[in-house]
């Protein structure tokens, strides 16, 4: 396994649980999982907000929907098992999407009607009054979608892997070499190791390892930013709030009384500028006053790996024993359990 973000850690853990011998490589494994110092180069997973938008996915068929549905089915079991390693890890349920206009409301109504059994329900303006008074077209509430803390998740998975006797190597992989029916994995420290199967979970860095093998899967970085806010006015408790409120692609996540996180996909490319902070705080000028006047107590950014010319994520066996599980773009945390299951099946069939 190469790469120890949510995808690599989750997949390694699932493989180890199924009895496979797992070695995991990532130079970040000797760093603690935190966001101390906003200048720190964060992995996609550490930058993420951990929002699970599974059942509100608009498509009704295809791989994307199947992966989401399966991941959402698996998350409660995963959390229950991982709590043994990190008791603070929780699935915070409840996600509310505010309808932007009449068309969006109609789409939401049709989805809610089809997914009553999956916990979707329309909410009218009157019911939203205490939470988001500017809502004028209602919203869609999803009982089982929600959020997990991606830092606690990584801490739990690292501990779970250590207990499974998986080999955790804090080193980068620089080169892959086919060696008869095996793979020779070359590390930065000059050593190498032999494995039956290699699983690449290296997000944006995947192409560096794939290109010399004649496999090209280009990805483009898409910046994501998050703000940690302290309110000076407005709601003091979040008693009527869901775990995640989504408005115009912005996620609002209450974390403590008077505190919340705000995040969005803000711009293509890989550089954070000052502007997005203003944009995010004003929510395209539809933000309530208490949000505009909140104090920013922290902010960070990270890169999402978006596959070029192919749908995200990239789940493929590229050659016998060479598996790619990468390019999860905006939903890598959400899709971790479904990805882990897919890779395990691929490994067992390889
Ligand atoms: C601001 C922001 C908010 C987001 N919010 C959400 C959200 O709410 N919900 C959601 O589901 N997703 C969200 N995402 C997307 C999500 O973070 C990613 O899809 C997910 O983290 C991808 O996980 P990963 O394990 O593939 O990649 P990463 O977490 O980036 O991990 C890749 C790892 O590979 C390692 N690596 C790279 N090259 C090598 C090498 N040569 N050798 C060894 N190791 C290597 C890196 O060190 C890194 O640790 C967000 C992303 C951002 C930036």
mmCIF file of C-alpha atoms and ligand atoms in Angstrom:
data_model
loop_
_atom_site.group_PDB
_atom_site.id
_atom_site.type_symbol
_atom_site.label_atom_id
_atom_site.label_comp_id
_atom_site.label_asym_id
_atom_site.label_seq_id
_atom_site.Cartn_x
_atom_site.Cartn_y
_atom_site.Cartn_z
ATOM 1 C CA UNK A 1 0.000 0.000 0.000
ATOM 2 C CA UNK A 2 1.450 3.364 -0.971
ATOM 3 C CA UNK A 3 -0.088 6.480 0.602
ATOM 4 C CA UNK A 4 -1.599 6.764 4.078
ATOM 5 C CA UNK A 5 -4.423 9.265 3.704
ATOM 6 C CA UNK A 6 -7.989 8.128 4.381
ATOM 7 C CA UNK A 7 -7.979 5.881 1.314
ATOM 8 C CA UNK A 8 -4.637 4.169 1.998
ATOM 9 C CA UNK A 9 -5.193 3.791 5.754
ATOM 10 C CA UNK A 10 -8.773 2.586 5.372
ATOM 11 C CA UNK A 11 -7.879 0.138 2.632
ATOM 12 C CA UNK A 12 -4.841 -1.176 4.513
ATOM 13 C CA UNK A 13 -6.998 -1.744 7.597
ATOM 14 C CA UNK A 14 -9.690 -3.559 5.634
ATOM 15 C CA UNK A 15 -7.099 -5.762 3.907
ATOM 16 C CA UNK A 16 -5.426 -6.561 7.245
ATOM 17 C CA UNK A 17 -8.806 -7.471 8.727
ATOM 18 C CA UNK A 18 -9.327 -9.921 5.870
ATOM 19 C CA UNK A 19 -6.041 -11.613 6.796
ATOM 20 C CA UNK A 20 -3.688 -10.058 4.229
ATOM 21 C CA UNK A 21 -0.104 -9.093 5.115
ATOM 22 C CA UNK A 22 0.014 -5.359 4.659
ATOM 23 C CA UNK A 23 2.955 -2.969 4.362
ATOM 24 C CA UNK A 24 2.083 0.719 4.165
ATOM 25 C CA UNK A 25 4.467 3.421 2.898
ATOM 26 C CA UNK A 26 4.072 7.156 3.455
ATOM 27 C CA UNK A 27 6.640 9.696 4.716
ATOM 28 C CA UNK A 28 3.816 11.340 6.704
ATOM 29 C CA UNK A 29 3.526 8.295 8.944
ATOM 30 C CA UNK A 30 6.168 9.749 11.272
ATOM 31 C CA UNK A 31 4.168 12.985 11.650
ATOM 32 C CA UNK A 32 1.257 13.421 14.021
ATOM 33 C CA UNK A 33 -2.169 13.871 12.467
ATOM 34 C CA UNK A 34 -3.142 17.484 13.144
ATOM 35 C CA UNK A 35 -3.487 20.885 11.533
ATOM 36 C CA UNK A 36 -1.053 22.711 13.795
ATOM 37 C CA UNK A 37 0.372 25.725 11.963
ATOM 38 C CA UNK A 38 -1.761 26.611 8.951
ATOM 39 C CA UNK A 39 1.330 26.855 6.733
ATOM 40 C CA UNK A 40 1.850 23.114 7.133
ATOM 41 C CA UNK A 41 1.512 21.148 3.949
ATOM 42 C CA UNK A 42 -1.650 19.173 4.694
ATOM 43 C CA UNK A 43 -2.671 15.963 2.981
ATOM 44 C CA UNK A 44 -6.085 16.012 1.289
ATOM 45 C CA UNK A 45 -7.527 14.020 4.165
ATOM 46 C CA UNK A 46 -6.164 16.281 6.913
ATOM 47 C CA UNK A 47 -7.451 19.358 5.060
ATOM 48 C CA UNK A 48 -10.878 17.865 4.546
ATOM 49 C CA UNK A 49 -14.006 18.514 6.582
ATOM 50 C CA UNK A 50 -15.135 14.887 6.587
ATOM 51 C CA UNK A 51 -18.615 15.638 5.261
ATOM 52 C CA UNK A 52 -20.462 12.498 4.167
ATOM 53 C CA UNK A 53 -22.842 13.474 1.349
ATOM 54 C CA UNK A 54 -23.856 9.965 0.396
ATOM 55 C CA UNK A 55 -27.619 9.638 0.169
ATOM 56 C CA UNK A 56 -28.178 13.165 -1.224
ATOM 57 C CA UNK A 57 -26.153 12.253 -4.327
ATOM 58 C CA UNK A 58 -28.279 13.246 -7.303
ATOM 59 C CA UNK A 59 -27.590 10.326 -9.613
ATOM 60 C CA UNK A 60 -29.753 7.295 -9.197
ATOM 61 C CA UNK A 61 -27.576 4.623 -10.791
ATOM 62 C CA UNK A 62 -23.994 3.953 -11.854
ATOM 63 C CA UNK A 63 -20.705 3.377 -10.047
ATOM 64 C CA UNK A 64 -20.752 6.718 -8.203
ATOM 65 C CA UNK A 65 -24.090 5.993 -6.585
ATOM 66 C CA UNK A 66 -23.194 2.364 -5.783
ATOM 67 C CA UNK A 67 -19.913 3.419 -4.118
ATOM 68 C CA UNK A 68 -21.661 6.104 -2.075
ATOM 69 C CA UNK A 69 -24.466 3.846 -0.982
ATOM 70 C CA UNK A 70 -22.128 1.038 0.008
ATOM 71 C CA UNK A 71 -19.808 3.432 1.856
ATOM 72 C CA UNK A 72 -22.732 4.895 3.791
ATOM 73 C CA UNK A 73 -23.882 1.375 4.709
ATOM 74 C CA UNK A 74 -20.402 0.513 5.970
ATOM 75 C CA UNK A 75 -19.630 3.711 7.907
ATOM 76 C CA UNK A 76 -21.642 2.881 11.078
ATOM 77 C CA UNK A 77 -19.872 -0.501 11.347
ATOM 78 C CA UNK A 78 -16.479 1.067 10.678
ATOM 79 C CA UNK A 79 -17.010 3.741 13.323
ATOM 80 C CA UNK A 80 -18.134 1.190 15.884
ATOM 81 C CA UNK A 81 -14.991 -0.908 15.348
ATOM 82 C CA UNK A 82 -12.648 2.090 15.219
ATOM 83 C CA UNK A 83 -14.003 3.583 18.443
ATOM 84 C CA UNK A 84 -12.010 0.888 20.257
ATOM 85 C CA UNK A 85 -8.908 2.752 19.044
ATOM 86 C CA UNK A 86 -10.170 6.348 19.205
ATOM 87 C CA UNK A 87 -13.246 6.684 21.467
ATOM 88 C CA UNK A 88 -13.874 10.292 20.330
ATOM 89 C CA UNK A 89 -14.470 9.200 16.748
ATOM 90 C CA UNK A 90 -18.182 9.553 15.967
ATOM 91 C CA UNK A 91 -20.528 9.657 13.042
ATOM 92 C CA UNK A 92 -22.324 12.988 13.482
ATOM 93 C CA UNK A 93 -25.616 12.385 11.675
ATOM 94 C CA UNK A 94 -27.855 14.873 9.870
ATOM 95 C CA UNK A 95 -27.171 16.924 6.764
ATOM 96 C CA UNK A 96 -29.410 19.710 5.512
ATOM 97 C CA UNK A 97 -29.179 21.153 2.000
ATOM 98 C CA UNK A 98 -30.838 24.523 1.441
ATOM 99 C CA UNK A 99 -32.547 24.793 -1.966
ATOM 100 C CA UNK A 100 -31.098 27.619 -4.000
ATOM 101 C CA UNK A 101 -34.158 28.091 -6.256
ATOM 102 C CA UNK A 102 -37.414 26.492 -7.330
ATOM 103 C CA UNK A 103 -35.699 24.079 -9.724
ATOM 104 C CA UNK A 104 -33.372 22.831 -7.007
ATOM 105 C CA UNK A 105 -36.345 22.396 -4.681
ATOM 106 C CA UNK A 106 -38.143 20.291 -7.303
ATOM 107 C CA UNK A 107 -35.082 18.059 -7.748
ATOM 108 C CA UNK A 108 -34.820 17.647 -3.996
ATOM 109 C CA UNK A 109 -38.517 16.775 -3.713
ATOM 110 C CA UNK A 110 -38.190 14.076 -6.315
ATOM 111 C CA UNK A 111 -35.096 12.624 -4.593
ATOM 112 C CA UNK A 112 -36.778 12.733 -1.184
ATOM 113 C CA UNK A 113 -39.817 10.897 -2.562
ATOM 114 C CA UNK A 114 -37.598 8.100 -3.879
ATOM 115 C CA UNK A 115 -35.329 7.803 -0.859
ATOM 116 C CA UNK A 116 -37.718 7.971 2.087
ATOM 117 C CA UNK A 117 -36.352 4.613 3.260
ATOM 118 C CA UNK A 118 -32.801 6.041 3.095
ATOM 119 C CA UNK A 119 -33.769 8.888 5.453
ATOM 120 C CA UNK A 120 -34.372 11.782 3.036
ATOM 121 C CA UNK A 121 -37.113 14.290 3.750
ATOM 122 C CA UNK A 122 -38.100 17.757 2.463
ATOM 123 C CA UNK A 123 -38.196 20.577 4.993
ATOM 124 C CA UNK A 124 -40.277 23.723 4.447
ATOM 125 C CA UNK A 125 -39.293 27.352 5.010
ATOM 126 C CA UNK A 126 -41.222 27.587 8.281
ATOM 127 C CA UNK A 127 -39.263 24.642 9.707
ATOM 128 C CA UNK A 128 -36.022 26.240 8.574
ATOM 129 C CA UNK A 129 -36.803 29.605 10.204
ATOM 130 C CA UNK A 130 -34.761 28.983 13.343
ATOM 131 C CA UNK A 131 -31.791 27.596 11.421
ATOM 132 C CA UNK A 132 -31.534 29.478 8.110
ATOM 133 C CA UNK A 133 -34.155 32.249 7.988
ATOM 134 C CA UNK A 134 -33.168 33.382 4.466
ATOM 135 C CA UNK A 135 -34.257 30.019 2.971
ATOM 136 C CA UNK A 136 -37.052 30.688 0.511
ATOM 137 C CA UNK A 137 -37.405 27.340 -1.296
ATOM 138 C CA UNK A 138 -37.127 24.870 1.558
ATOM 139 C CA UNK A 139 -34.443 22.258 1.891
ATOM 140 C CA UNK A 140 -33.610 18.563 1.897
ATOM 141 C CA UNK A 141 -32.750 16.811 5.148
ATOM 142 C CA UNK A 142 -30.779 13.573 5.120
ATOM 143 C CA UNK A 143 -30.915 11.687 8.393
ATOM 144 C CA UNK A 144 -27.990 9.349 7.761
ATOM 145 C CA UNK A 145 -25.566 11.617 5.898
ATOM 146 C CA UNK A 146 -23.438 13.837 8.130
ATOM 147 C CA UNK A 147 -19.828 14.085 9.121
ATOM 148 C CA UNK A 148 -16.859 12.404 10.718
ATOM 149 C CA UNK A 149 -13.722 14.121 11.968
ATOM 150 C CA UNK A 150 -10.998 13.204 9.428
ATOM 151 C CA UNK A 151 -8.178 13.737 11.945
ATOM 152 C CA UNK A 152 -9.723 11.371 14.499
ATOM 153 C CA UNK A 153 -10.397 8.923 11.681
ATOM 154 C CA UNK A 154 -6.738 8.837 10.659
ATOM 155 C CA UNK A 155 -5.595 8.519 14.275
ATOM 156 C CA UNK A 156 -7.992 5.600 14.798
ATOM 157 C CA UNK A 157 -6.917 3.853 11.597
ATOM 158 C CA UNK A 158 -3.212 4.227 12.387
ATOM 159 C CA UNK A 159 -3.742 2.663 15.827
ATOM 160 C CA UNK A 160 -5.959 -0.085 14.429
ATOM 161 C CA UNK A 161 -3.300 -0.928 11.830
ATOM 162 C CA UNK A 162 -0.523 -0.995 14.413
ATOM 163 C CA UNK A 163 -2.567 -3.517 16.430
ATOM 164 C CA UNK A 164 -3.110 -5.652 13.335
ATOM 165 C CA UNK A 165 0.678 -5.885 12.980
ATOM 166 C CA UNK A 166 0.630 -4.121 9.633
ATOM 167 C CA UNK A 167 4.063 -2.801 8.695
ATOM 168 C CA UNK A 168 4.009 1.003 8.780
ATOM 169 C CA UNK A 169 6.962 2.546 6.929
ATOM 170 C CA UNK A 170 7.546 6.298 7.178
ATOM 171 C CA UNK A 171 9.239 6.512 3.825
ATOM 172 C CA UNK A 172 8.221 7.579 0.327
ATOM 173 C CA UNK A 173 8.206 5.239 -2.636
ATOM 174 C CA UNK A 174 10.227 6.560 -5.560
ATOM 175 C CA UNK A 175 9.932 3.853 -8.155
ATOM 176 C CA UNK A 176 8.010 0.674 -8.961
ATOM 177 C CA UNK A 177 9.511 -2.186 -10.896
ATOM 178 C CA UNK A 178 7.835 -5.300 -12.229
ATOM 179 C CA UNK A 179 9.826 -8.351 -11.150
ATOM 180 C CA UNK A 180 8.459 -11.582 -12.648
ATOM 181 C CA UNK A 181 5.149 -12.064 -10.831
ATOM 182 C CA UNK A 182 6.034 -9.587 -8.109
ATOM 183 C CA UNK A 183 6.612 -5.890 -7.659
ATOM 184 C CA UNK A 184 9.839 -4.361 -6.411
ATOM 185 C CA UNK A 185 9.101 -1.181 -4.486
ATOM 186 C CA UNK A 186 12.010 1.257 -4.220
ATOM 187 C CA UNK A 187 12.024 3.598 -1.217
ATOM 188 C CA UNK A 188 13.626 7.043 -0.769
ATOM 189 C CA UNK A 189 16.076 5.620 1.742
ATOM 190 C CA UNK A 190 17.614 3.515 -1.035
ATOM 191 C CA UNK A 191 16.108 0.221 0.180
ATOM 192 C CA UNK A 192 13.587 -1.821 -1.729
ATOM 193 C CA UNK A 193 11.045 -4.509 -0.928
ATOM 194 C CA UNK A 194 9.167 -7.165 -2.877
ATOM 195 C CA UNK A 195 5.366 -7.473 -2.845
ATOM 196 C CA UNK A 196 2.743 -9.603 -4.626
ATOM 197 C CA UNK A 197 0.492 -6.646 -5.101
ATOM 198 C CA UNK A 198 0.889 -2.856 -5.028
ATOM 199 C CA UNK A 199 -2.012 -0.518 -4.275
ATOM 200 C CA UNK A 200 -1.461 3.138 -5.115
ATOM 201 C CA UNK A 201 -3.386 5.562 -2.886
ATOM 202 C CA UNK A 202 -1.163 8.538 -3.578
ATOM 203 C CA UNK A 203 -3.756 11.094 -4.784
ATOM 204 C CA UNK A 204 -2.035 13.806 -6.876
ATOM 205 C CA UNK A 205 1.329 12.020 -6.790
ATOM 206 C CA UNK A 206 0.117 8.877 -8.509
ATOM 207 C CA UNK A 207 1.301 9.848 -11.981
ATOM 208 C CA UNK A 208 4.925 10.193 -10.867
ATOM 209 C CA UNK A 209 4.950 6.469 -10.068
ATOM 210 C CA UNK A 210 2.753 5.421 -12.978
ATOM 211 C CA UNK A 211 4.356 7.248 -15.879
ATOM 212 C CA UNK A 212 7.605 5.220 -15.926
ATOM 213 C CA UNK A 213 5.399 2.118 -16.164
ATOM 214 C CA UNK A 214 3.724 3.505 -19.269
ATOM 215 C CA UNK A 215 0.463 4.173 -17.436
ATOM 216 C CA UNK A 216 -0.826 7.719 -17.621
ATOM 217 C CA UNK A 217 -3.590 8.916 -15.331
ATOM 218 C CA UNK A 218 -3.178 12.695 -15.134
ATOM 219 C CA UNK A 219 -4.902 14.566 -12.323
ATOM 220 C CA UNK A 220 -5.401 18.228 -11.705
ATOM 221 C CA UNK A 221 -5.213 19.888 -8.278
ATOM 222 C CA UNK A 222 -8.339 21.655 -7.060
ATOM 223 C CA UNK A 223 -7.860 23.870 -4.059
ATOM 224 C CA UNK A 224 -10.170 23.560 -1.087
ATOM 225 C CA UNK A 225 -10.189 25.913 1.878
ATOM 226 C CA UNK A 226 -11.712 25.835 5.310
ATOM 227 C CA UNK A 227 -12.235 28.447 8.005
ATOM 228 C CA UNK A 228 -12.673 27.917 11.710
ATOM 229 C CA UNK A 229 -14.980 30.676 12.987
ATOM 230 C CA UNK A 230 -15.956 32.076 16.392
ATOM 231 C CA UNK A 231 -19.298 33.871 16.434
ATOM 232 C CA UNK A 232 -19.624 37.265 18.088
ATOM 233 C CA UNK A 233 -23.414 37.418 17.611
ATOM 234 C CA UNK A 234 -26.099 34.956 16.495
ATOM 235 C CA UNK A 235 -26.755 31.399 17.625
ATOM 236 C CA UNK A 236 -25.152 30.540 20.935
ATOM 237 C CA UNK A 237 -26.211 26.916 20.813
ATOM 238 C CA UNK A 238 -26.830 24.752 17.780
ATOM 239 C CA UNK A 239 -29.767 22.850 19.209
ATOM 240 C CA UNK A 240 -31.885 22.974 16.012
ATOM 241 C CA UNK A 241 -28.978 22.527 13.670
ATOM 242 C CA UNK A 242 -27.989 19.438 11.700
ATOM 243 C CA UNK A 243 -24.366 18.254 11.842
ATOM 244 C CA UNK A 244 -23.815 19.820 8.403
ATOM 245 C CA UNK A 245 -25.712 22.607 6.650
ATOM 246 C CA UNK A 246 -25.011 22.946 2.928
ATOM 247 C CA UNK A 247 -25.869 26.174 1.132
ATOM 248 C CA UNK A 248 -24.734 26.927 -2.446
ATOM 249 C CA UNK A 249 -21.900 24.426 -2.153
ATOM 250 C CA UNK A 250 -20.667 25.828 1.172
ATOM 251 C CA UNK A 251 -20.583 23.548 4.190
ATOM 252 C CA UNK A 252 -21.317 24.941 7.650
ATOM 253 C CA UNK A 253 -20.395 22.632 10.499
ATOM 254 C CA UNK A 254 -21.122 23.531 14.135
ATOM 255 C CA UNK A 255 -18.318 22.204 16.338
ATOM 256 C CA UNK A 256 -18.981 23.787 19.763
ATOM 257 C CA UNK A 257 -21.192 26.554 21.193
ATOM 258 C CA UNK A 258 -20.451 29.677 19.142
ATOM 259 C CA UNK A 259 -17.945 27.841 16.928
ATOM 260 C CA UNK A 260 -18.225 26.446 13.435
ATOM 261 C CA UNK A 261 -16.265 25.364 10.397
ATOM 262 C CA UNK A 262 -16.955 26.716 6.948
ATOM 263 C CA UNK A 263 -15.634 25.136 3.785
ATOM 264 C CA UNK A 264 -16.093 25.043 0.031
ATOM 265 C CA UNK A 265 -14.425 24.192 -3.243
ATOM 266 C CA UNK A 266 -13.334 27.655 -4.173
ATOM 267 C CA UNK A 267 -11.096 27.755 -7.195
ATOM 268 C CA UNK A 268 -9.259 25.580 -9.670
ATOM 269 C CA UNK A 269 -5.495 25.447 -9.350
ATOM 270 C CA UNK A 270 -3.297 24.944 -6.349
ATOM 271 C CA UNK A 271 -2.746 28.357 -4.738
ATOM 272 C CA UNK A 272 -4.770 29.898 -1.933
ATOM 273 C CA UNK A 273 -5.453 33.611 -2.375
ATOM 274 C CA UNK A 274 -6.980 36.111 0.039
ATOM 275 C CA UNK A 275 -10.191 36.496 -1.934
ATOM 276 C CA UNK A 276 -11.756 33.117 -1.267
ATOM 277 C CA UNK A 277 -11.817 33.872 2.429
ATOM 278 C CA UNK A 278 -14.054 36.852 1.790
ATOM 279 C CA UNK A 279 -16.110 34.888 -0.687
ATOM 280 C CA UNK A 280 -16.579 32.085 1.778
ATOM 281 C CA UNK A 281 -17.481 34.342 4.648
ATOM 282 C CA UNK A 282 -20.079 36.134 2.601
ATOM 283 C CA UNK A 283 -21.466 32.961 1.051
ATOM 284 C CA UNK A 284 -21.938 34.838 -2.209
ATOM 285 C CA UNK A 285 -23.677 37.632 -0.320
ATOM 286 C CA UNK A 286 -26.404 35.439 1.098
ATOM 287 C CA UNK A 287 -24.803 34.892 4.479
ATOM 288 C CA UNK A 288 -26.571 35.882 7.655
ATOM 289 C CA UNK A 289 -25.077 38.812 9.555
ATOM 290 C CA UNK A 290 -23.790 36.593 12.375
ATOM 291 C CA UNK A 291 -21.699 34.675 9.862
ATOM 292 C CA UNK A 292 -20.252 37.772 8.154
ATOM 293 C CA UNK A 293 -19.259 39.218 11.518
ATOM 294 C CA UNK A 294 -17.690 36.020 12.896
ATOM 295 C CA UNK A 295 -14.008 36.059 13.797
ATOM 296 C CA UNK A 296 -11.699 33.760 11.840
ATOM 297 C CA UNK A 297 -9.704 31.789 14.403
ATOM 298 C CA UNK A 298 -8.079 29.418 11.933
ATOM 299 C CA UNK A 299 -7.900 28.638 8.256
ATOM 300 C CA UNK A 300 -6.234 26.012 6.154
ATOM 301 C CA UNK A 301 -6.264 24.697 2.633
ATOM 302 C CA UNK A 302 -5.491 21.503 0.790
ATOM 303 C CA UNK A 303 -5.578 20.009 -2.658
ATOM 304 C CA UNK A 304 -8.125 17.661 -4.120
ATOM 305 C CA UNK A 305 -6.963 15.264 -6.837
ATOM 306 C CA UNK A 306 -9.333 15.501 -9.784
ATOM 307 C CA UNK A 307 -8.788 12.980 -12.602
ATOM 308 C CA UNK A 308 -8.556 14.555 -16.051
ATOM 309 C CA UNK A 309 -10.918 13.170 -18.707
ATOM 310 C CA UNK A 310 -12.143 10.404 -16.397
ATOM 311 C CA UNK A 311 -14.756 10.326 -13.663
ATOM 312 C CA UNK A 312 -13.545 10.338 -10.044
ATOM 313 C CA UNK A 313 -12.408 8.154 -8.400
ATOM 314 C CA UNK A 314 -9.863 6.082 -10.328
ATOM 315 C CA UNK A 315 -10.356 2.480 -9.223
ATOM 316 C CA UNK A 316 -8.538 0.212 -11.621
ATOM 317 C CA UNK A 317 -6.276 -2.786 -11.843
ATOM 318 C CA UNK A 318 -3.748 -1.344 -14.304
ATOM 319 C CA UNK A 319 -1.588 -4.455 -14.640
ATOM 320 C CA UNK A 320 -1.647 -7.759 -12.779
ATOM 321 C CA UNK A 321 -0.977 -6.859 -9.143
ATOM 322 C CA UNK A 322 -0.911 -3.089 -9.722
ATOM 323 C CA UNK A 323 -4.041 -1.447 -8.367
ATOM 324 C CA UNK A 324 -4.874 2.246 -8.473
ATOM 325 C CA UNK A 325 -7.262 3.707 -5.856
ATOM 326 C CA UNK A 326 -6.821 7.402 -6.275
ATOM 327 C CA UNK A 327 -8.277 10.647 -7.641
ATOM 328 C CA UNK A 328 -11.186 10.788 -5.198
ATOM 329 C CA UNK A 329 -11.499 14.524 -5.760
ATOM 330 C CA UNK A 330 -14.212 15.905 -3.445
ATOM 331 C CA UNK A 331 -15.387 12.758 -1.699
ATOM 332 C CA UNK A 332 -12.437 10.667 -0.622
ATOM 333 C CA UNK A 333 -13.369 10.527 3.031
ATOM 334 C CA UNK A 334 -16.952 9.581 2.232
ATOM 335 C CA UNK A 335 -15.862 6.871 -0.226
ATOM 336 C CA UNK A 336 -13.172 5.296 1.964
ATOM 337 C CA UNK A 337 -15.094 2.156 3.074
ATOM 338 C CA UNK A 338 -16.493 1.431 -0.402
ATOM 339 C CA UNK A 339 -13.041 1.930 -1.916
ATOM 340 C CA UNK A 340 -11.448 -0.378 0.665
ATOM 341 C CA UNK A 341 -13.948 -3.091 -0.171
ATOM 342 C CA UNK A 342 -13.405 -2.641 -3.919
ATOM 343 C CA UNK A 343 -9.611 -2.887 -3.545
ATOM 344 C CA UNK A 344 -9.874 -5.969 -1.328
ATOM 345 C CA UNK A 345 -11.949 -7.745 -3.964
ATOM 346 C CA UNK A 346 -9.441 -6.696 -6.661
ATOM 347 C CA UNK A 347 -6.493 -7.939 -4.557
ATOM 348 C CA UNK A 348 -8.208 -11.261 -3.915
ATOM 349 C CA UNK A 349 -8.898 -11.736 -7.615
ATOM 350 C CA UNK A 350 -5.406 -10.625 -8.727
HETATM 351 C C1 LIG B 1 -10.459 21.637 1.979
HETATM 352 C C2 LIG B 1 -10.932 20.266 1.611
HETATM 353 C C3 LIG B 1 -12.148 19.817 2.090
HETATM 354 C C4 LIG B 1 -12.602 18.536 1.774
HETATM 355 N N1 LIG B 1 -13.765 18.113 2.319
HETATM 356 C C5 LIG B 1 -14.176 16.841 2.095
HETATM 357 C C6 LIG B 1 -15.333 16.365 2.730
HETATM 358 O O1 LIG B 1 -15.998 17.097 3.466
HETATM 359 N N2 LIG B 1 -15.695 15.063 2.521
HETATM 360 C C7 LIG B 1 -14.973 14.227 1.720
HETATM 361 O O2 LIG B 1 -15.344 13.058 1.578
HETATM 362 N N3 LIG B 1 -13.866 14.658 1.100
HETATM 363 C C8 LIG B 1 -13.455 15.951 1.273
HETATM 364 N N4 LIG B 1 -12.325 16.415 0.649
HETATM 365 C C9 LIG B 1 -11.658 15.532 -0.304
HETATM 366 C C10 LIG B 1 -10.855 14.513 0.433
HETATM 367 O O3 LIG B 1 -10.022 15.178 1.338
HETATM 368 C C11 LIG B 1 -10.014 13.677 -0.533
HETATM 369 O O4 LIG B 1 -10.832 13.137 -1.547
HETATM 370 C C12 LIG B 1 -9.358 12.530 0.242
HETATM 371 O O5 LIG B 1 -8.701 13.033 1.359
HETATM 372 C C13 LIG B 1 -8.418 11.777 -0.619
HETATM 373 O O6 LIG B 1 -7.759 10.862 0.226
HETATM 374 P P1 LIG B 1 -6.448 10.150 -0.254
HETATM 375 O O7 LIG B 1 -6.073 9.184 0.806
HETATM 376 O O8 LIG B 1 -6.643 9.656 -1.652
HETATM 377 O O9 LIG B 1 -5.398 11.338 -0.405
HETATM 378 P P2 LIG B 1 -4.486 12.096 0.682
HETATM 379 O O10 LIG B 1 -5.181 12.287 1.961
HETATM 380 O O11 LIG B 1 -3.949 13.306 -0.005
HETATM 381 O O12 LIG B 1 -3.326 11.059 0.943
HETATM 382 C C14 LIG B 1 -2.363 10.735 -0.036
HETATM 383 C C15 LIG B 1 -1.142 10.288 0.718
HETATM 384 O O13 LIG B 1 -0.221 9.730 -0.218
HETATM 385 C C16 LIG B 1 1.079 10.025 0.259
HETATM 386 N N5 LIG B 1 2.033 9.896 -0.854
HETATM 387 C C17 LIG B 1 2.062 10.609 -2.008
HETATM 388 N N6 LIG B 1 3.081 10.189 -2.780
HETATM 389 C C18 LIG B 1 3.715 9.192 -2.103
HETATM 390 C C19 LIG B 1 4.836 8.365 -2.397
HETATM 391 N N7 LIG B 1 5.519 8.474 -3.536
HETATM 392 N N8 LIG B 1 5.198 7.436 -1.477
HETATM 393 C C20 LIG B 1 4.515 7.292 -0.313
HETATM 394 N N9 LIG B 1 3.433 8.061 0.007
HETATM 395 C C21 LIG B 1 3.050 8.994 -0.880
HETATM 396 C C22 LIG B 1 0.956 11.457 0.786
HETATM 397 O O14 LIG B 1 2.019 11.768 1.693
HETATM 398 C C23 LIG B 1 -0.415 11.436 1.433
HETATM 399 O O15 LIG B 1 -0.350 11.158 2.819
HETATM 400 C C24 LIG B 1 -11.831 17.685 0.932
HETATM 401 C C25 LIG B 1 -10.607 18.132 0.452
HETATM 402 C C26 LIG B 1 -10.147 19.403 0.777
HETATM 403 C C27 LIG B 1 -8.822 19.844 0.251
#
